[in-house]
Amino acid sequence: GFLVVTYYFTNLEVVTQATPFKAGVMTSAIAVSAMQALALVGLMSVKWPTTFQGVSSNVQIVLLDLDGMGLSCLSGSDPLARYLMVVFIFPAGLIWIFMFWSFTLALAKCVKWRWFKPWKLHFTLNTAGLGMQLGYGTMAAVAMKPLMCYSHPNARQSLITYPNLFCGERAHSVLQVAGISFLTIFVVGFFVICSYAAYNMPRWCTSGQRERLQSFRFFMGNFRFDCYWFILIVLLRGFSFALA
């Protein structure tokens, strides 16, 4: 149900004037971005005030912390299983979106309901893109987890997220492969696709390629039409927080 609602609300007709619904969507996006920033800053190896540490700890859920989400029982205590479960959330979400798109196409061929219209590919791409934009900081943070170690007094190192796993062990190497793959395909890959779209949007607009433009409507969700490229700055900000 949530996926269907998201699809239709994110692909409403674009209007030049602000609406209460649009203001609510922008407020929610700002709130999610702020929570991601607080959670990411809290992961830095800096001694923060107790109050800030408490706030940051409470919003770790936006970084898909299984303990904070109450889902640690599903993956057990094995760091490898827990990390792979978190990483799989993002491709699983994309697979689910496109499975539903395929389902609506198949259903449209089987039924002749006048009111039913199958999902359009460009609107489906826009919905998936919006989800990845909102979760970009989280994706970057998840990808960087296997690369974030801290030192013990005996010169050994452990992962910050999984302190019971020593860096350099076989399980850590597997985590690094998964994290770097996720970083390359989803984090860097999404930024490259957005950069390509931002570069070509003026040409798509002048040549009337509406479907390509509609595939990237999330570019203009929170910015003026002439500042669509600012989404790249927002994505870089989220990635920078994860690197810090």
mmCIF file of C-alpha atoms in Angstrom:
data_model
loop_
_atom_site.group_PDB
_atom_site.id
_atom_site.type_symbol
_atom_site.label_atom_id
_atom_site.label_comp_id
_atom_site.label_asym_id
_atom_site.label_seq_id
_atom_site.Cartn_x
_atom_site.Cartn_y
_atom_site.Cartn_z
ATOM 1 C CA GLY A 1 0.000 0.000 0.000
ATOM 2 C CA PHE A 2 2.769 2.443 0.903
ATOM 3 C CA LEU A 3 4.507 1.813 -2.428
ATOM 4 C CA VAL A 4 1.331 2.546 -4.395
ATOM 5 C CA VAL A 5 0.680 5.759 -2.459
ATOM 6 C CA THR A 6 4.294 6.861 -2.965
ATOM 7 C CA TYR A 7 4.120 6.244 -6.701
ATOM 8 C CA TYR A 8 1.020 8.363 -7.203
ATOM 9 C CA PHE A 9 1.974 11.169 -4.834
ATOM 10 C CA THR A 10 5.488 11.562 -6.243
ATOM 11 C CA ASN A 11 4.168 11.761 -9.804
ATOM 12 C CA LEU A 12 1.410 14.312 -9.370
ATOM 13 C CA GLU A 13 1.019 17.075 -11.912
ATOM 14 C CA VAL A 14 3.732 19.697 -11.558
ATOM 15 C CA VAL A 15 2.446 23.175 -10.700
ATOM 16 C CA THR A 16 4.304 26.467 -10.474
ATOM 17 C CA GLN A 17 2.732 27.528 -7.181
ATOM 18 C CA ALA A 18 3.421 25.970 -3.809
ATOM 19 C CA THR A 19 0.707 23.815 -2.256
ATOM 20 C CA PRO A 20 0.201 22.589 1.344
ATOM 21 C CA PHE A 21 0.953 19.038 0.218
ATOM 22 C CA LYS A 22 4.177 20.132 -1.459
ATOM 23 C CA ALA A 23 5.203 22.052 1.642
ATOM 24 C CA GLY A 24 4.572 18.940 3.735
ATOM 25 C CA VAL A 25 6.687 16.794 1.414
ATOM 26 C CA MET A 26 9.554 19.288 1.516
ATOM 27 C CA THR A 27 9.336 19.495 5.305
ATOM 28 C CA SER A 28 9.515 15.710 5.563
ATOM 29 C CA ALA A 29 12.520 15.590 3.233
ATOM 30 C CA ILE A 30 14.320 18.236 5.291
ATOM 31 C CA ALA A 31 13.556 16.313 8.483
ATOM 32 C CA VAL A 32 14.963 13.074 7.029
ATOM 33 C CA SER A 33 18.073 14.905 5.815
ATOM 34 C CA ALA A 34 18.604 16.487 9.238
ATOM 35 C CA MET A 35 18.231 13.120 10.979
ATOM 36 C CA GLN A 36 20.756 11.561 8.607
ATOM 37 C CA ALA A 37 23.219 14.382 9.325
ATOM 38 C CA LEU A 38 22.810 13.978 13.100
ATOM 39 C CA ALA A 39 23.257 10.218 12.887
ATOM 40 C CA LEU A 40 26.341 10.493 10.665
ATOM 41 C CA VAL A 41 27.985 13.172 12.788
ATOM 42 C CA GLY A 42 27.437 10.984 15.836
ATOM 43 C CA LEU A 43 29.579 8.257 14.229
ATOM 44 C CA MET A 44 32.626 10.512 14.099
ATOM 45 C CA SER A 45 35.462 9.681 16.498
ATOM 46 C CA VAL A 46 34.913 12.876 18.471
ATOM 47 C CA LYS A 47 33.829 13.229 22.096
ATOM 48 C CA TRP A 48 30.476 14.977 21.847
ATOM 49 C CA PRO A 49 28.411 16.393 24.721
ATOM 50 C CA THR A 50 26.211 13.816 26.426
ATOM 51 C CA THR A 51 23.003 15.460 25.193
ATOM 52 C CA PHE A 52 24.139 15.393 21.568
ATOM 53 C CA GLN A 53 25.294 11.782 21.873
ATOM 54 C CA GLY A 54 21.858 10.828 23.157
ATOM 55 C CA VAL A 55 20.092 12.580 20.280
ATOM 56 C CA SER A 56 22.428 11.056 17.707
ATOM 57 C CA SER A 57 21.960 7.612 19.204
ATOM 58 C CA ASN A 58 18.184 7.939 18.990
ATOM 59 C CA VAL A 59 18.249 8.736 15.266
ATOM 60 C CA GLN A 60 20.632 5.920 14.294
ATOM 61 C CA ILE A 61 17.548 4.169 12.964
ATOM 62 C CA VAL A 62 17.841 6.241 9.751
ATOM 63 C CA LEU A 63 21.200 4.514 9.159
ATOM 64 C CA LEU A 64 19.377 1.168 9.343
ATOM 65 C CA ASP A 65 20.754 0.229 12.742
ATOM 66 C CA LEU A 66 19.134 -3.156 13.349
ATOM 67 C CA ASP A 67 19.347 -2.799 17.124
ATOM 68 C CA GLY A 68 17.578 0.546 16.994
ATOM 69 C CA MET A 69 14.944 -0.906 14.668
ATOM 70 C CA GLY A 70 14.412 -3.894 16.935
ATOM 71 C CA LEU A 71 15.299 -6.318 14.123
ATOM 72 C CA SER A 72 18.591 -7.685 15.424
ATOM 73 C CA CYS A 73 16.853 -10.986 16.221
ATOM 74 C CA LEU A 74 16.364 -11.613 12.485
ATOM 75 C CA SER A 75 20.083 -11.672 11.701
ATOM 76 C CA GLY A 76 21.476 -12.835 15.030
ATOM 77 C CA SER A 77 24.803 -11.653 16.409
ATOM 78 C CA ASP A 78 26.922 -12.493 13.354
ATOM 79 C CA PRO A 79 28.302 -9.164 12.006
ATOM 80 C CA LEU A 80 28.503 -10.500 8.453
ATOM 81 C CA ALA A 81 24.859 -11.592 8.379
ATOM 82 C CA ARG A 82 23.738 -8.334 9.966
ATOM 83 C CA TYR A 83 25.642 -6.205 7.463
ATOM 84 C CA LEU A 84 24.519 -8.167 4.422
ATOM 85 C CA MET A 85 20.931 -7.904 5.624
ATOM 86 C CA VAL A 86 21.229 -4.112 5.795
ATOM 87 C CA VAL A 87 22.922 -3.890 2.388
ATOM 88 C CA PHE A 88 20.214 -6.009 0.760
ATOM 89 C CA ILE A 89 17.472 -3.599 1.856
ATOM 90 C CA PHE A 90 18.240 -1.150 -0.963
ATOM 91 C CA PRO A 91 18.355 -3.570 -3.945
ATOM 92 C CA ALA A 92 15.328 -5.356 -2.478
ATOM 93 C CA GLY A 93 13.431 -2.068 -2.475
ATOM 94 C CA LEU A 94 14.291 -1.426 -6.125
ATOM 95 C CA ILE A 95 13.395 -4.988 -7.108
ATOM 96 C CA TRP A 96 10.039 -4.638 -5.350
ATOM 97 C CA ILE A 97 9.239 -1.372 -7.168
ATOM 98 C CA PHE A 98 9.978 -2.805 -10.606
ATOM 99 C CA MET A 99 8.187 -6.053 -9.800
ATOM 100 C CA PHE A 100 5.077 -4.022 -9.025
ATOM 101 C CA TRP A 101 5.529 -2.102 -12.287
ATOM 102 C CA SER A 102 5.723 -5.423 -14.184
ATOM 103 C CA PHE A 103 2.671 -6.683 -12.292
ATOM 104 C CA THR A 104 0.564 -3.680 -13.353
ATOM 105 C CA LEU A 105 1.596 -4.203 -16.989
ATOM 106 C CA ALA A 106 0.595 -7.864 -16.851
ATOM 107 C CA LEU A 107 -2.659 -7.040 -15.068
ATOM 108 C CA ALA A 108 -3.564 -4.435 -17.688
ATOM 109 C CA LYS A 109 -3.325 -7.124 -20.384
ATOM 110 C CA CYS A 110 -5.578 -9.498 -18.458
ATOM 111 C CA VAL A 111 -8.339 -7.127 -17.354
ATOM 112 C CA LYS A 112 -10.285 -4.464 -19.201
ATOM 113 C CA TRP A 113 -11.091 -2.093 -16.376
ATOM 114 C CA ARG A 114 -11.442 1.409 -17.754
ATOM 115 C CA TRP A 115 -10.304 3.002 -14.512
ATOM 116 C CA PHE A 116 -7.154 0.902 -14.247
ATOM 117 C CA LYS A 117 -3.954 2.220 -15.784
ATOM 118 C CA PRO A 118 -0.636 0.370 -15.565
ATOM 119 C CA TRP A 119 2.359 2.092 -14.064
ATOM 120 C CA LYS A 120 4.498 4.025 -16.493
ATOM 121 C CA LEU A 121 8.205 3.237 -16.639
ATOM 122 C CA HIS A 122 9.354 6.847 -16.393
ATOM 123 C CA PHE A 123 7.169 7.459 -13.338
ATOM 124 C CA THR A 124 8.476 4.234 -11.792
ATOM 125 C CA LEU A 125 12.051 5.408 -12.386
ATOM 126 C CA ASN A 126 11.196 8.737 -10.780
ATOM 127 C CA THR A 127 9.776 6.991 -7.704
ATOM 128 C CA ALA A 128 12.886 4.810 -7.387
ATOM 129 C CA GLY A 129 15.129 7.839 -7.878
ATOM 130 C CA LEU A 130 13.348 9.808 -5.186
ATOM 131 C CA GLY A 131 13.768 6.941 -2.751
ATOM 132 C CA MET A 132 17.483 6.706 -3.482
ATOM 133 C CA GLN A 133 17.873 10.470 -3.170
ATOM 134 C CA LEU A 134 16.248 10.487 0.271
ATOM 135 C CA GLY A 135 18.312 7.510 1.372
ATOM 136 C CA TYR A 136 21.582 8.582 -0.247
ATOM 137 C CA GLY A 137 23.256 9.593 3.017
ATOM 138 C CA THR A 138 22.188 6.300 4.562
ATOM 139 C CA MET A 139 23.500 4.335 1.572
ATOM 140 C CA ALA A 140 26.862 6.096 1.800
ATOM 141 C CA ALA A 141 27.080 5.468 5.550
ATOM 142 C CA VAL A 142 26.210 1.777 5.131
ATOM 143 C CA ALA A 143 28.808 1.386 2.371
ATOM 144 C CA MET A 144 31.519 2.962 4.528
ATOM 145 C CA LYS A 145 30.874 0.836 7.651
ATOM 146 C CA PRO A 146 33.368 -1.942 6.738
ATOM 147 C CA LEU A 147 36.073 0.708 6.228
ATOM 148 C CA MET A 148 35.700 2.396 9.625
ATOM 149 C CA CYS A 149 38.011 0.857 12.230
ATOM 150 C CA TYR A 150 39.351 2.044 15.577
ATOM 151 C CA SER A 151 42.521 0.982 17.418
ATOM 152 C CA HIS A 152 42.810 -0.947 20.672
ATOM 153 C CA PRO A 153 45.653 -0.433 23.173
ATOM 154 C CA ASN A 154 47.155 -3.738 21.974
ATOM 155 C CA ALA A 155 47.441 -2.310 18.421
ATOM 156 C CA ARG A 156 44.597 -4.430 17.054
ATOM 157 C CA GLN A 157 41.651 -2.775 15.333
ATOM 158 C CA SER A 158 37.910 -3.385 15.407
ATOM 159 C CA LEU A 159 35.051 -2.086 13.310
ATOM 160 C CA ILE A 160 33.229 0.861 14.878
ATOM 161 C CA THR A 161 29.826 -0.592 14.023
ATOM 162 C CA TYR A 162 30.718 -4.178 14.962
ATOM 163 C CA PRO A 163 33.281 -3.966 17.811
ATOM 164 C CA ASN A 164 33.466 -7.748 18.215
ATOM 165 C CA LEU A 165 34.864 -8.097 14.672
ATOM 166 C CA PHE A 166 38.589 -7.432 14.285
ATOM 167 C CA CYS A 167 39.773 -5.667 11.159
ATOM 168 C CA GLY A 168 41.823 -7.884 8.863
ATOM 169 C CA GLU A 169 39.948 -11.088 9.606
ATOM 170 C CA ARG A 170 38.331 -13.110 6.827
ATOM 171 C CA ALA A 171 34.831 -11.950 7.772
ATOM 172 C CA HIS A 172 36.026 -8.351 7.611
ATOM 173 C CA SER A 173 37.408 -8.934 4.112
ATOM 174 C CA VAL A 174 33.999 -10.218 3.009
ATOM 175 C CA LEU A 175 32.378 -7.134 4.535
ATOM 176 C CA GLN A 176 34.815 -4.910 2.642
ATOM 177 C CA VAL A 177 34.002 -6.604 -0.671
ATOM 178 C CA ALA A 178 30.268 -6.179 -0.027
ATOM 179 C CA GLY A 179 30.694 -2.579 1.111
ATOM 180 C CA ILE A 180 32.915 -1.527 -1.797
ATOM 181 C CA SER A 181 30.585 -3.237 -4.287
ATOM 182 C CA PHE A 182 27.610 -1.463 -2.753
ATOM 183 C CA LEU A 183 29.523 1.827 -2.777
ATOM 184 C CA THR A 184 30.436 1.446 -6.454
ATOM 185 C CA ILE A 185 27.070 0.291 -7.772
ATOM 186 C CA PHE A 186 24.579 2.218 -5.662
ATOM 187 C CA VAL A 187 26.354 5.261 -4.199
ATOM 188 C CA VAL A 188 28.786 6.211 -6.972
ATOM 189 C CA GLY A 189 26.553 4.729 -9.672
ATOM 190 C CA PHE A 190 23.539 6.777 -8.611
ATOM 191 C CA PHE A 191 25.613 9.961 -8.510
ATOM 192 C CA VAL A 192 26.984 9.260 -12.005
ATOM 193 C CA ILE A 193 23.458 8.703 -13.363
ATOM 194 C CA CYS A 194 22.251 11.939 -11.750
ATOM 195 C CA SER A 195 25.253 13.827 -13.143
ATOM 196 C CA TYR A 196 24.525 12.470 -16.615
ATOM 197 C CA ALA A 197 20.884 13.505 -16.325
ATOM 198 C CA ALA A 198 21.763 16.980 -15.033
ATOM 199 C CA TYR A 199 24.132 17.515 -17.956
ATOM 200 C CA ASN A 200 21.567 16.389 -20.542
ATOM 201 C CA MET A 201 18.398 17.934 -19.097
ATOM 202 C CA PRO A 202 18.607 21.175 -21.150
ATOM 203 C CA ARG A 203 18.948 19.130 -24.354
ATOM 204 C CA TRP A 204 16.105 16.794 -23.363
ATOM 205 C CA CYS A 205 13.919 19.823 -22.660
ATOM 206 C CA THR A 206 14.576 21.554 -25.973
ATOM 207 C CA SER A 207 14.143 18.333 -27.956
ATOM 208 C CA GLY A 208 10.865 17.453 -26.228
ATOM 209 C CA GLN A 209 12.002 14.201 -24.609
ATOM 210 C CA ARG A 210 9.341 14.347 -21.915
ATOM 211 C CA GLU A 211 9.656 10.791 -20.684
ATOM 212 C CA ARG A 212 13.343 11.207 -19.901
ATOM 213 C CA LEU A 213 12.611 14.431 -18.060
ATOM 214 C CA GLN A 214 9.806 12.781 -16.116
ATOM 215 C CA SER A 215 12.170 9.987 -15.099
ATOM 216 C CA PHE A 216 14.145 12.596 -13.141
ATOM 217 C CA ARG A 217 11.342 14.738 -11.770
ATOM 218 C CA PHE A 218 12.787 14.262 -8.300
ATOM 219 C CA PHE A 219 15.536 16.684 -9.370
ATOM 220 C CA MET A 220 13.034 19.530 -9.193
ATOM 221 C CA GLY A 221 11.073 18.331 -6.186
ATOM 222 C CA ASN A 222 12.700 20.724 -3.730
ATOM 223 C CA PHE A 223 14.387 23.245 -6.032
ATOM 224 C CA ARG A 224 13.444 25.802 -8.646
ATOM 225 C CA PHE A 225 13.306 24.540 -12.200
ATOM 226 C CA ASP A 226 16.397 26.562 -13.134
ATOM 227 C CA CYS A 227 18.350 25.079 -10.193
ATOM 228 C CA TYR A 228 17.630 21.402 -10.854
ATOM 229 C CA TRP A 229 21.384 20.662 -10.750
ATOM 230 C CA PHE A 230 21.512 21.565 -7.038
ATOM 231 C CA ILE A 231 20.537 17.996 -6.228
ATOM 232 C CA LEU A 232 24.157 17.044 -6.991
ATOM 233 C CA ILE A 233 25.304 19.349 -4.179
ATOM 234 C CA VAL A 234 22.854 17.701 -1.804
ATOM 235 C CA LEU A 235 24.101 14.234 -2.755
ATOM 236 C CA LEU A 236 27.720 15.287 -2.281
ATOM 237 C CA ARG A 237 26.857 16.676 1.131
ATOM 238 C CA GLY A 238 25.416 13.352 2.235
ATOM 239 C CA PHE A 239 28.443 11.482 0.924
ATOM 240 C CA SER A 240 30.811 13.936 2.622
ATOM 241 C CA PHE A 241 29.135 13.346 5.993
ATOM 242 C CA ALA A 242 29.636 9.593 5.529
ATOM 243 C CA LEU A 243 33.318 10.084 4.665
ATOM 244 C CA ALA A 244 33.862 12.268 7.724
#
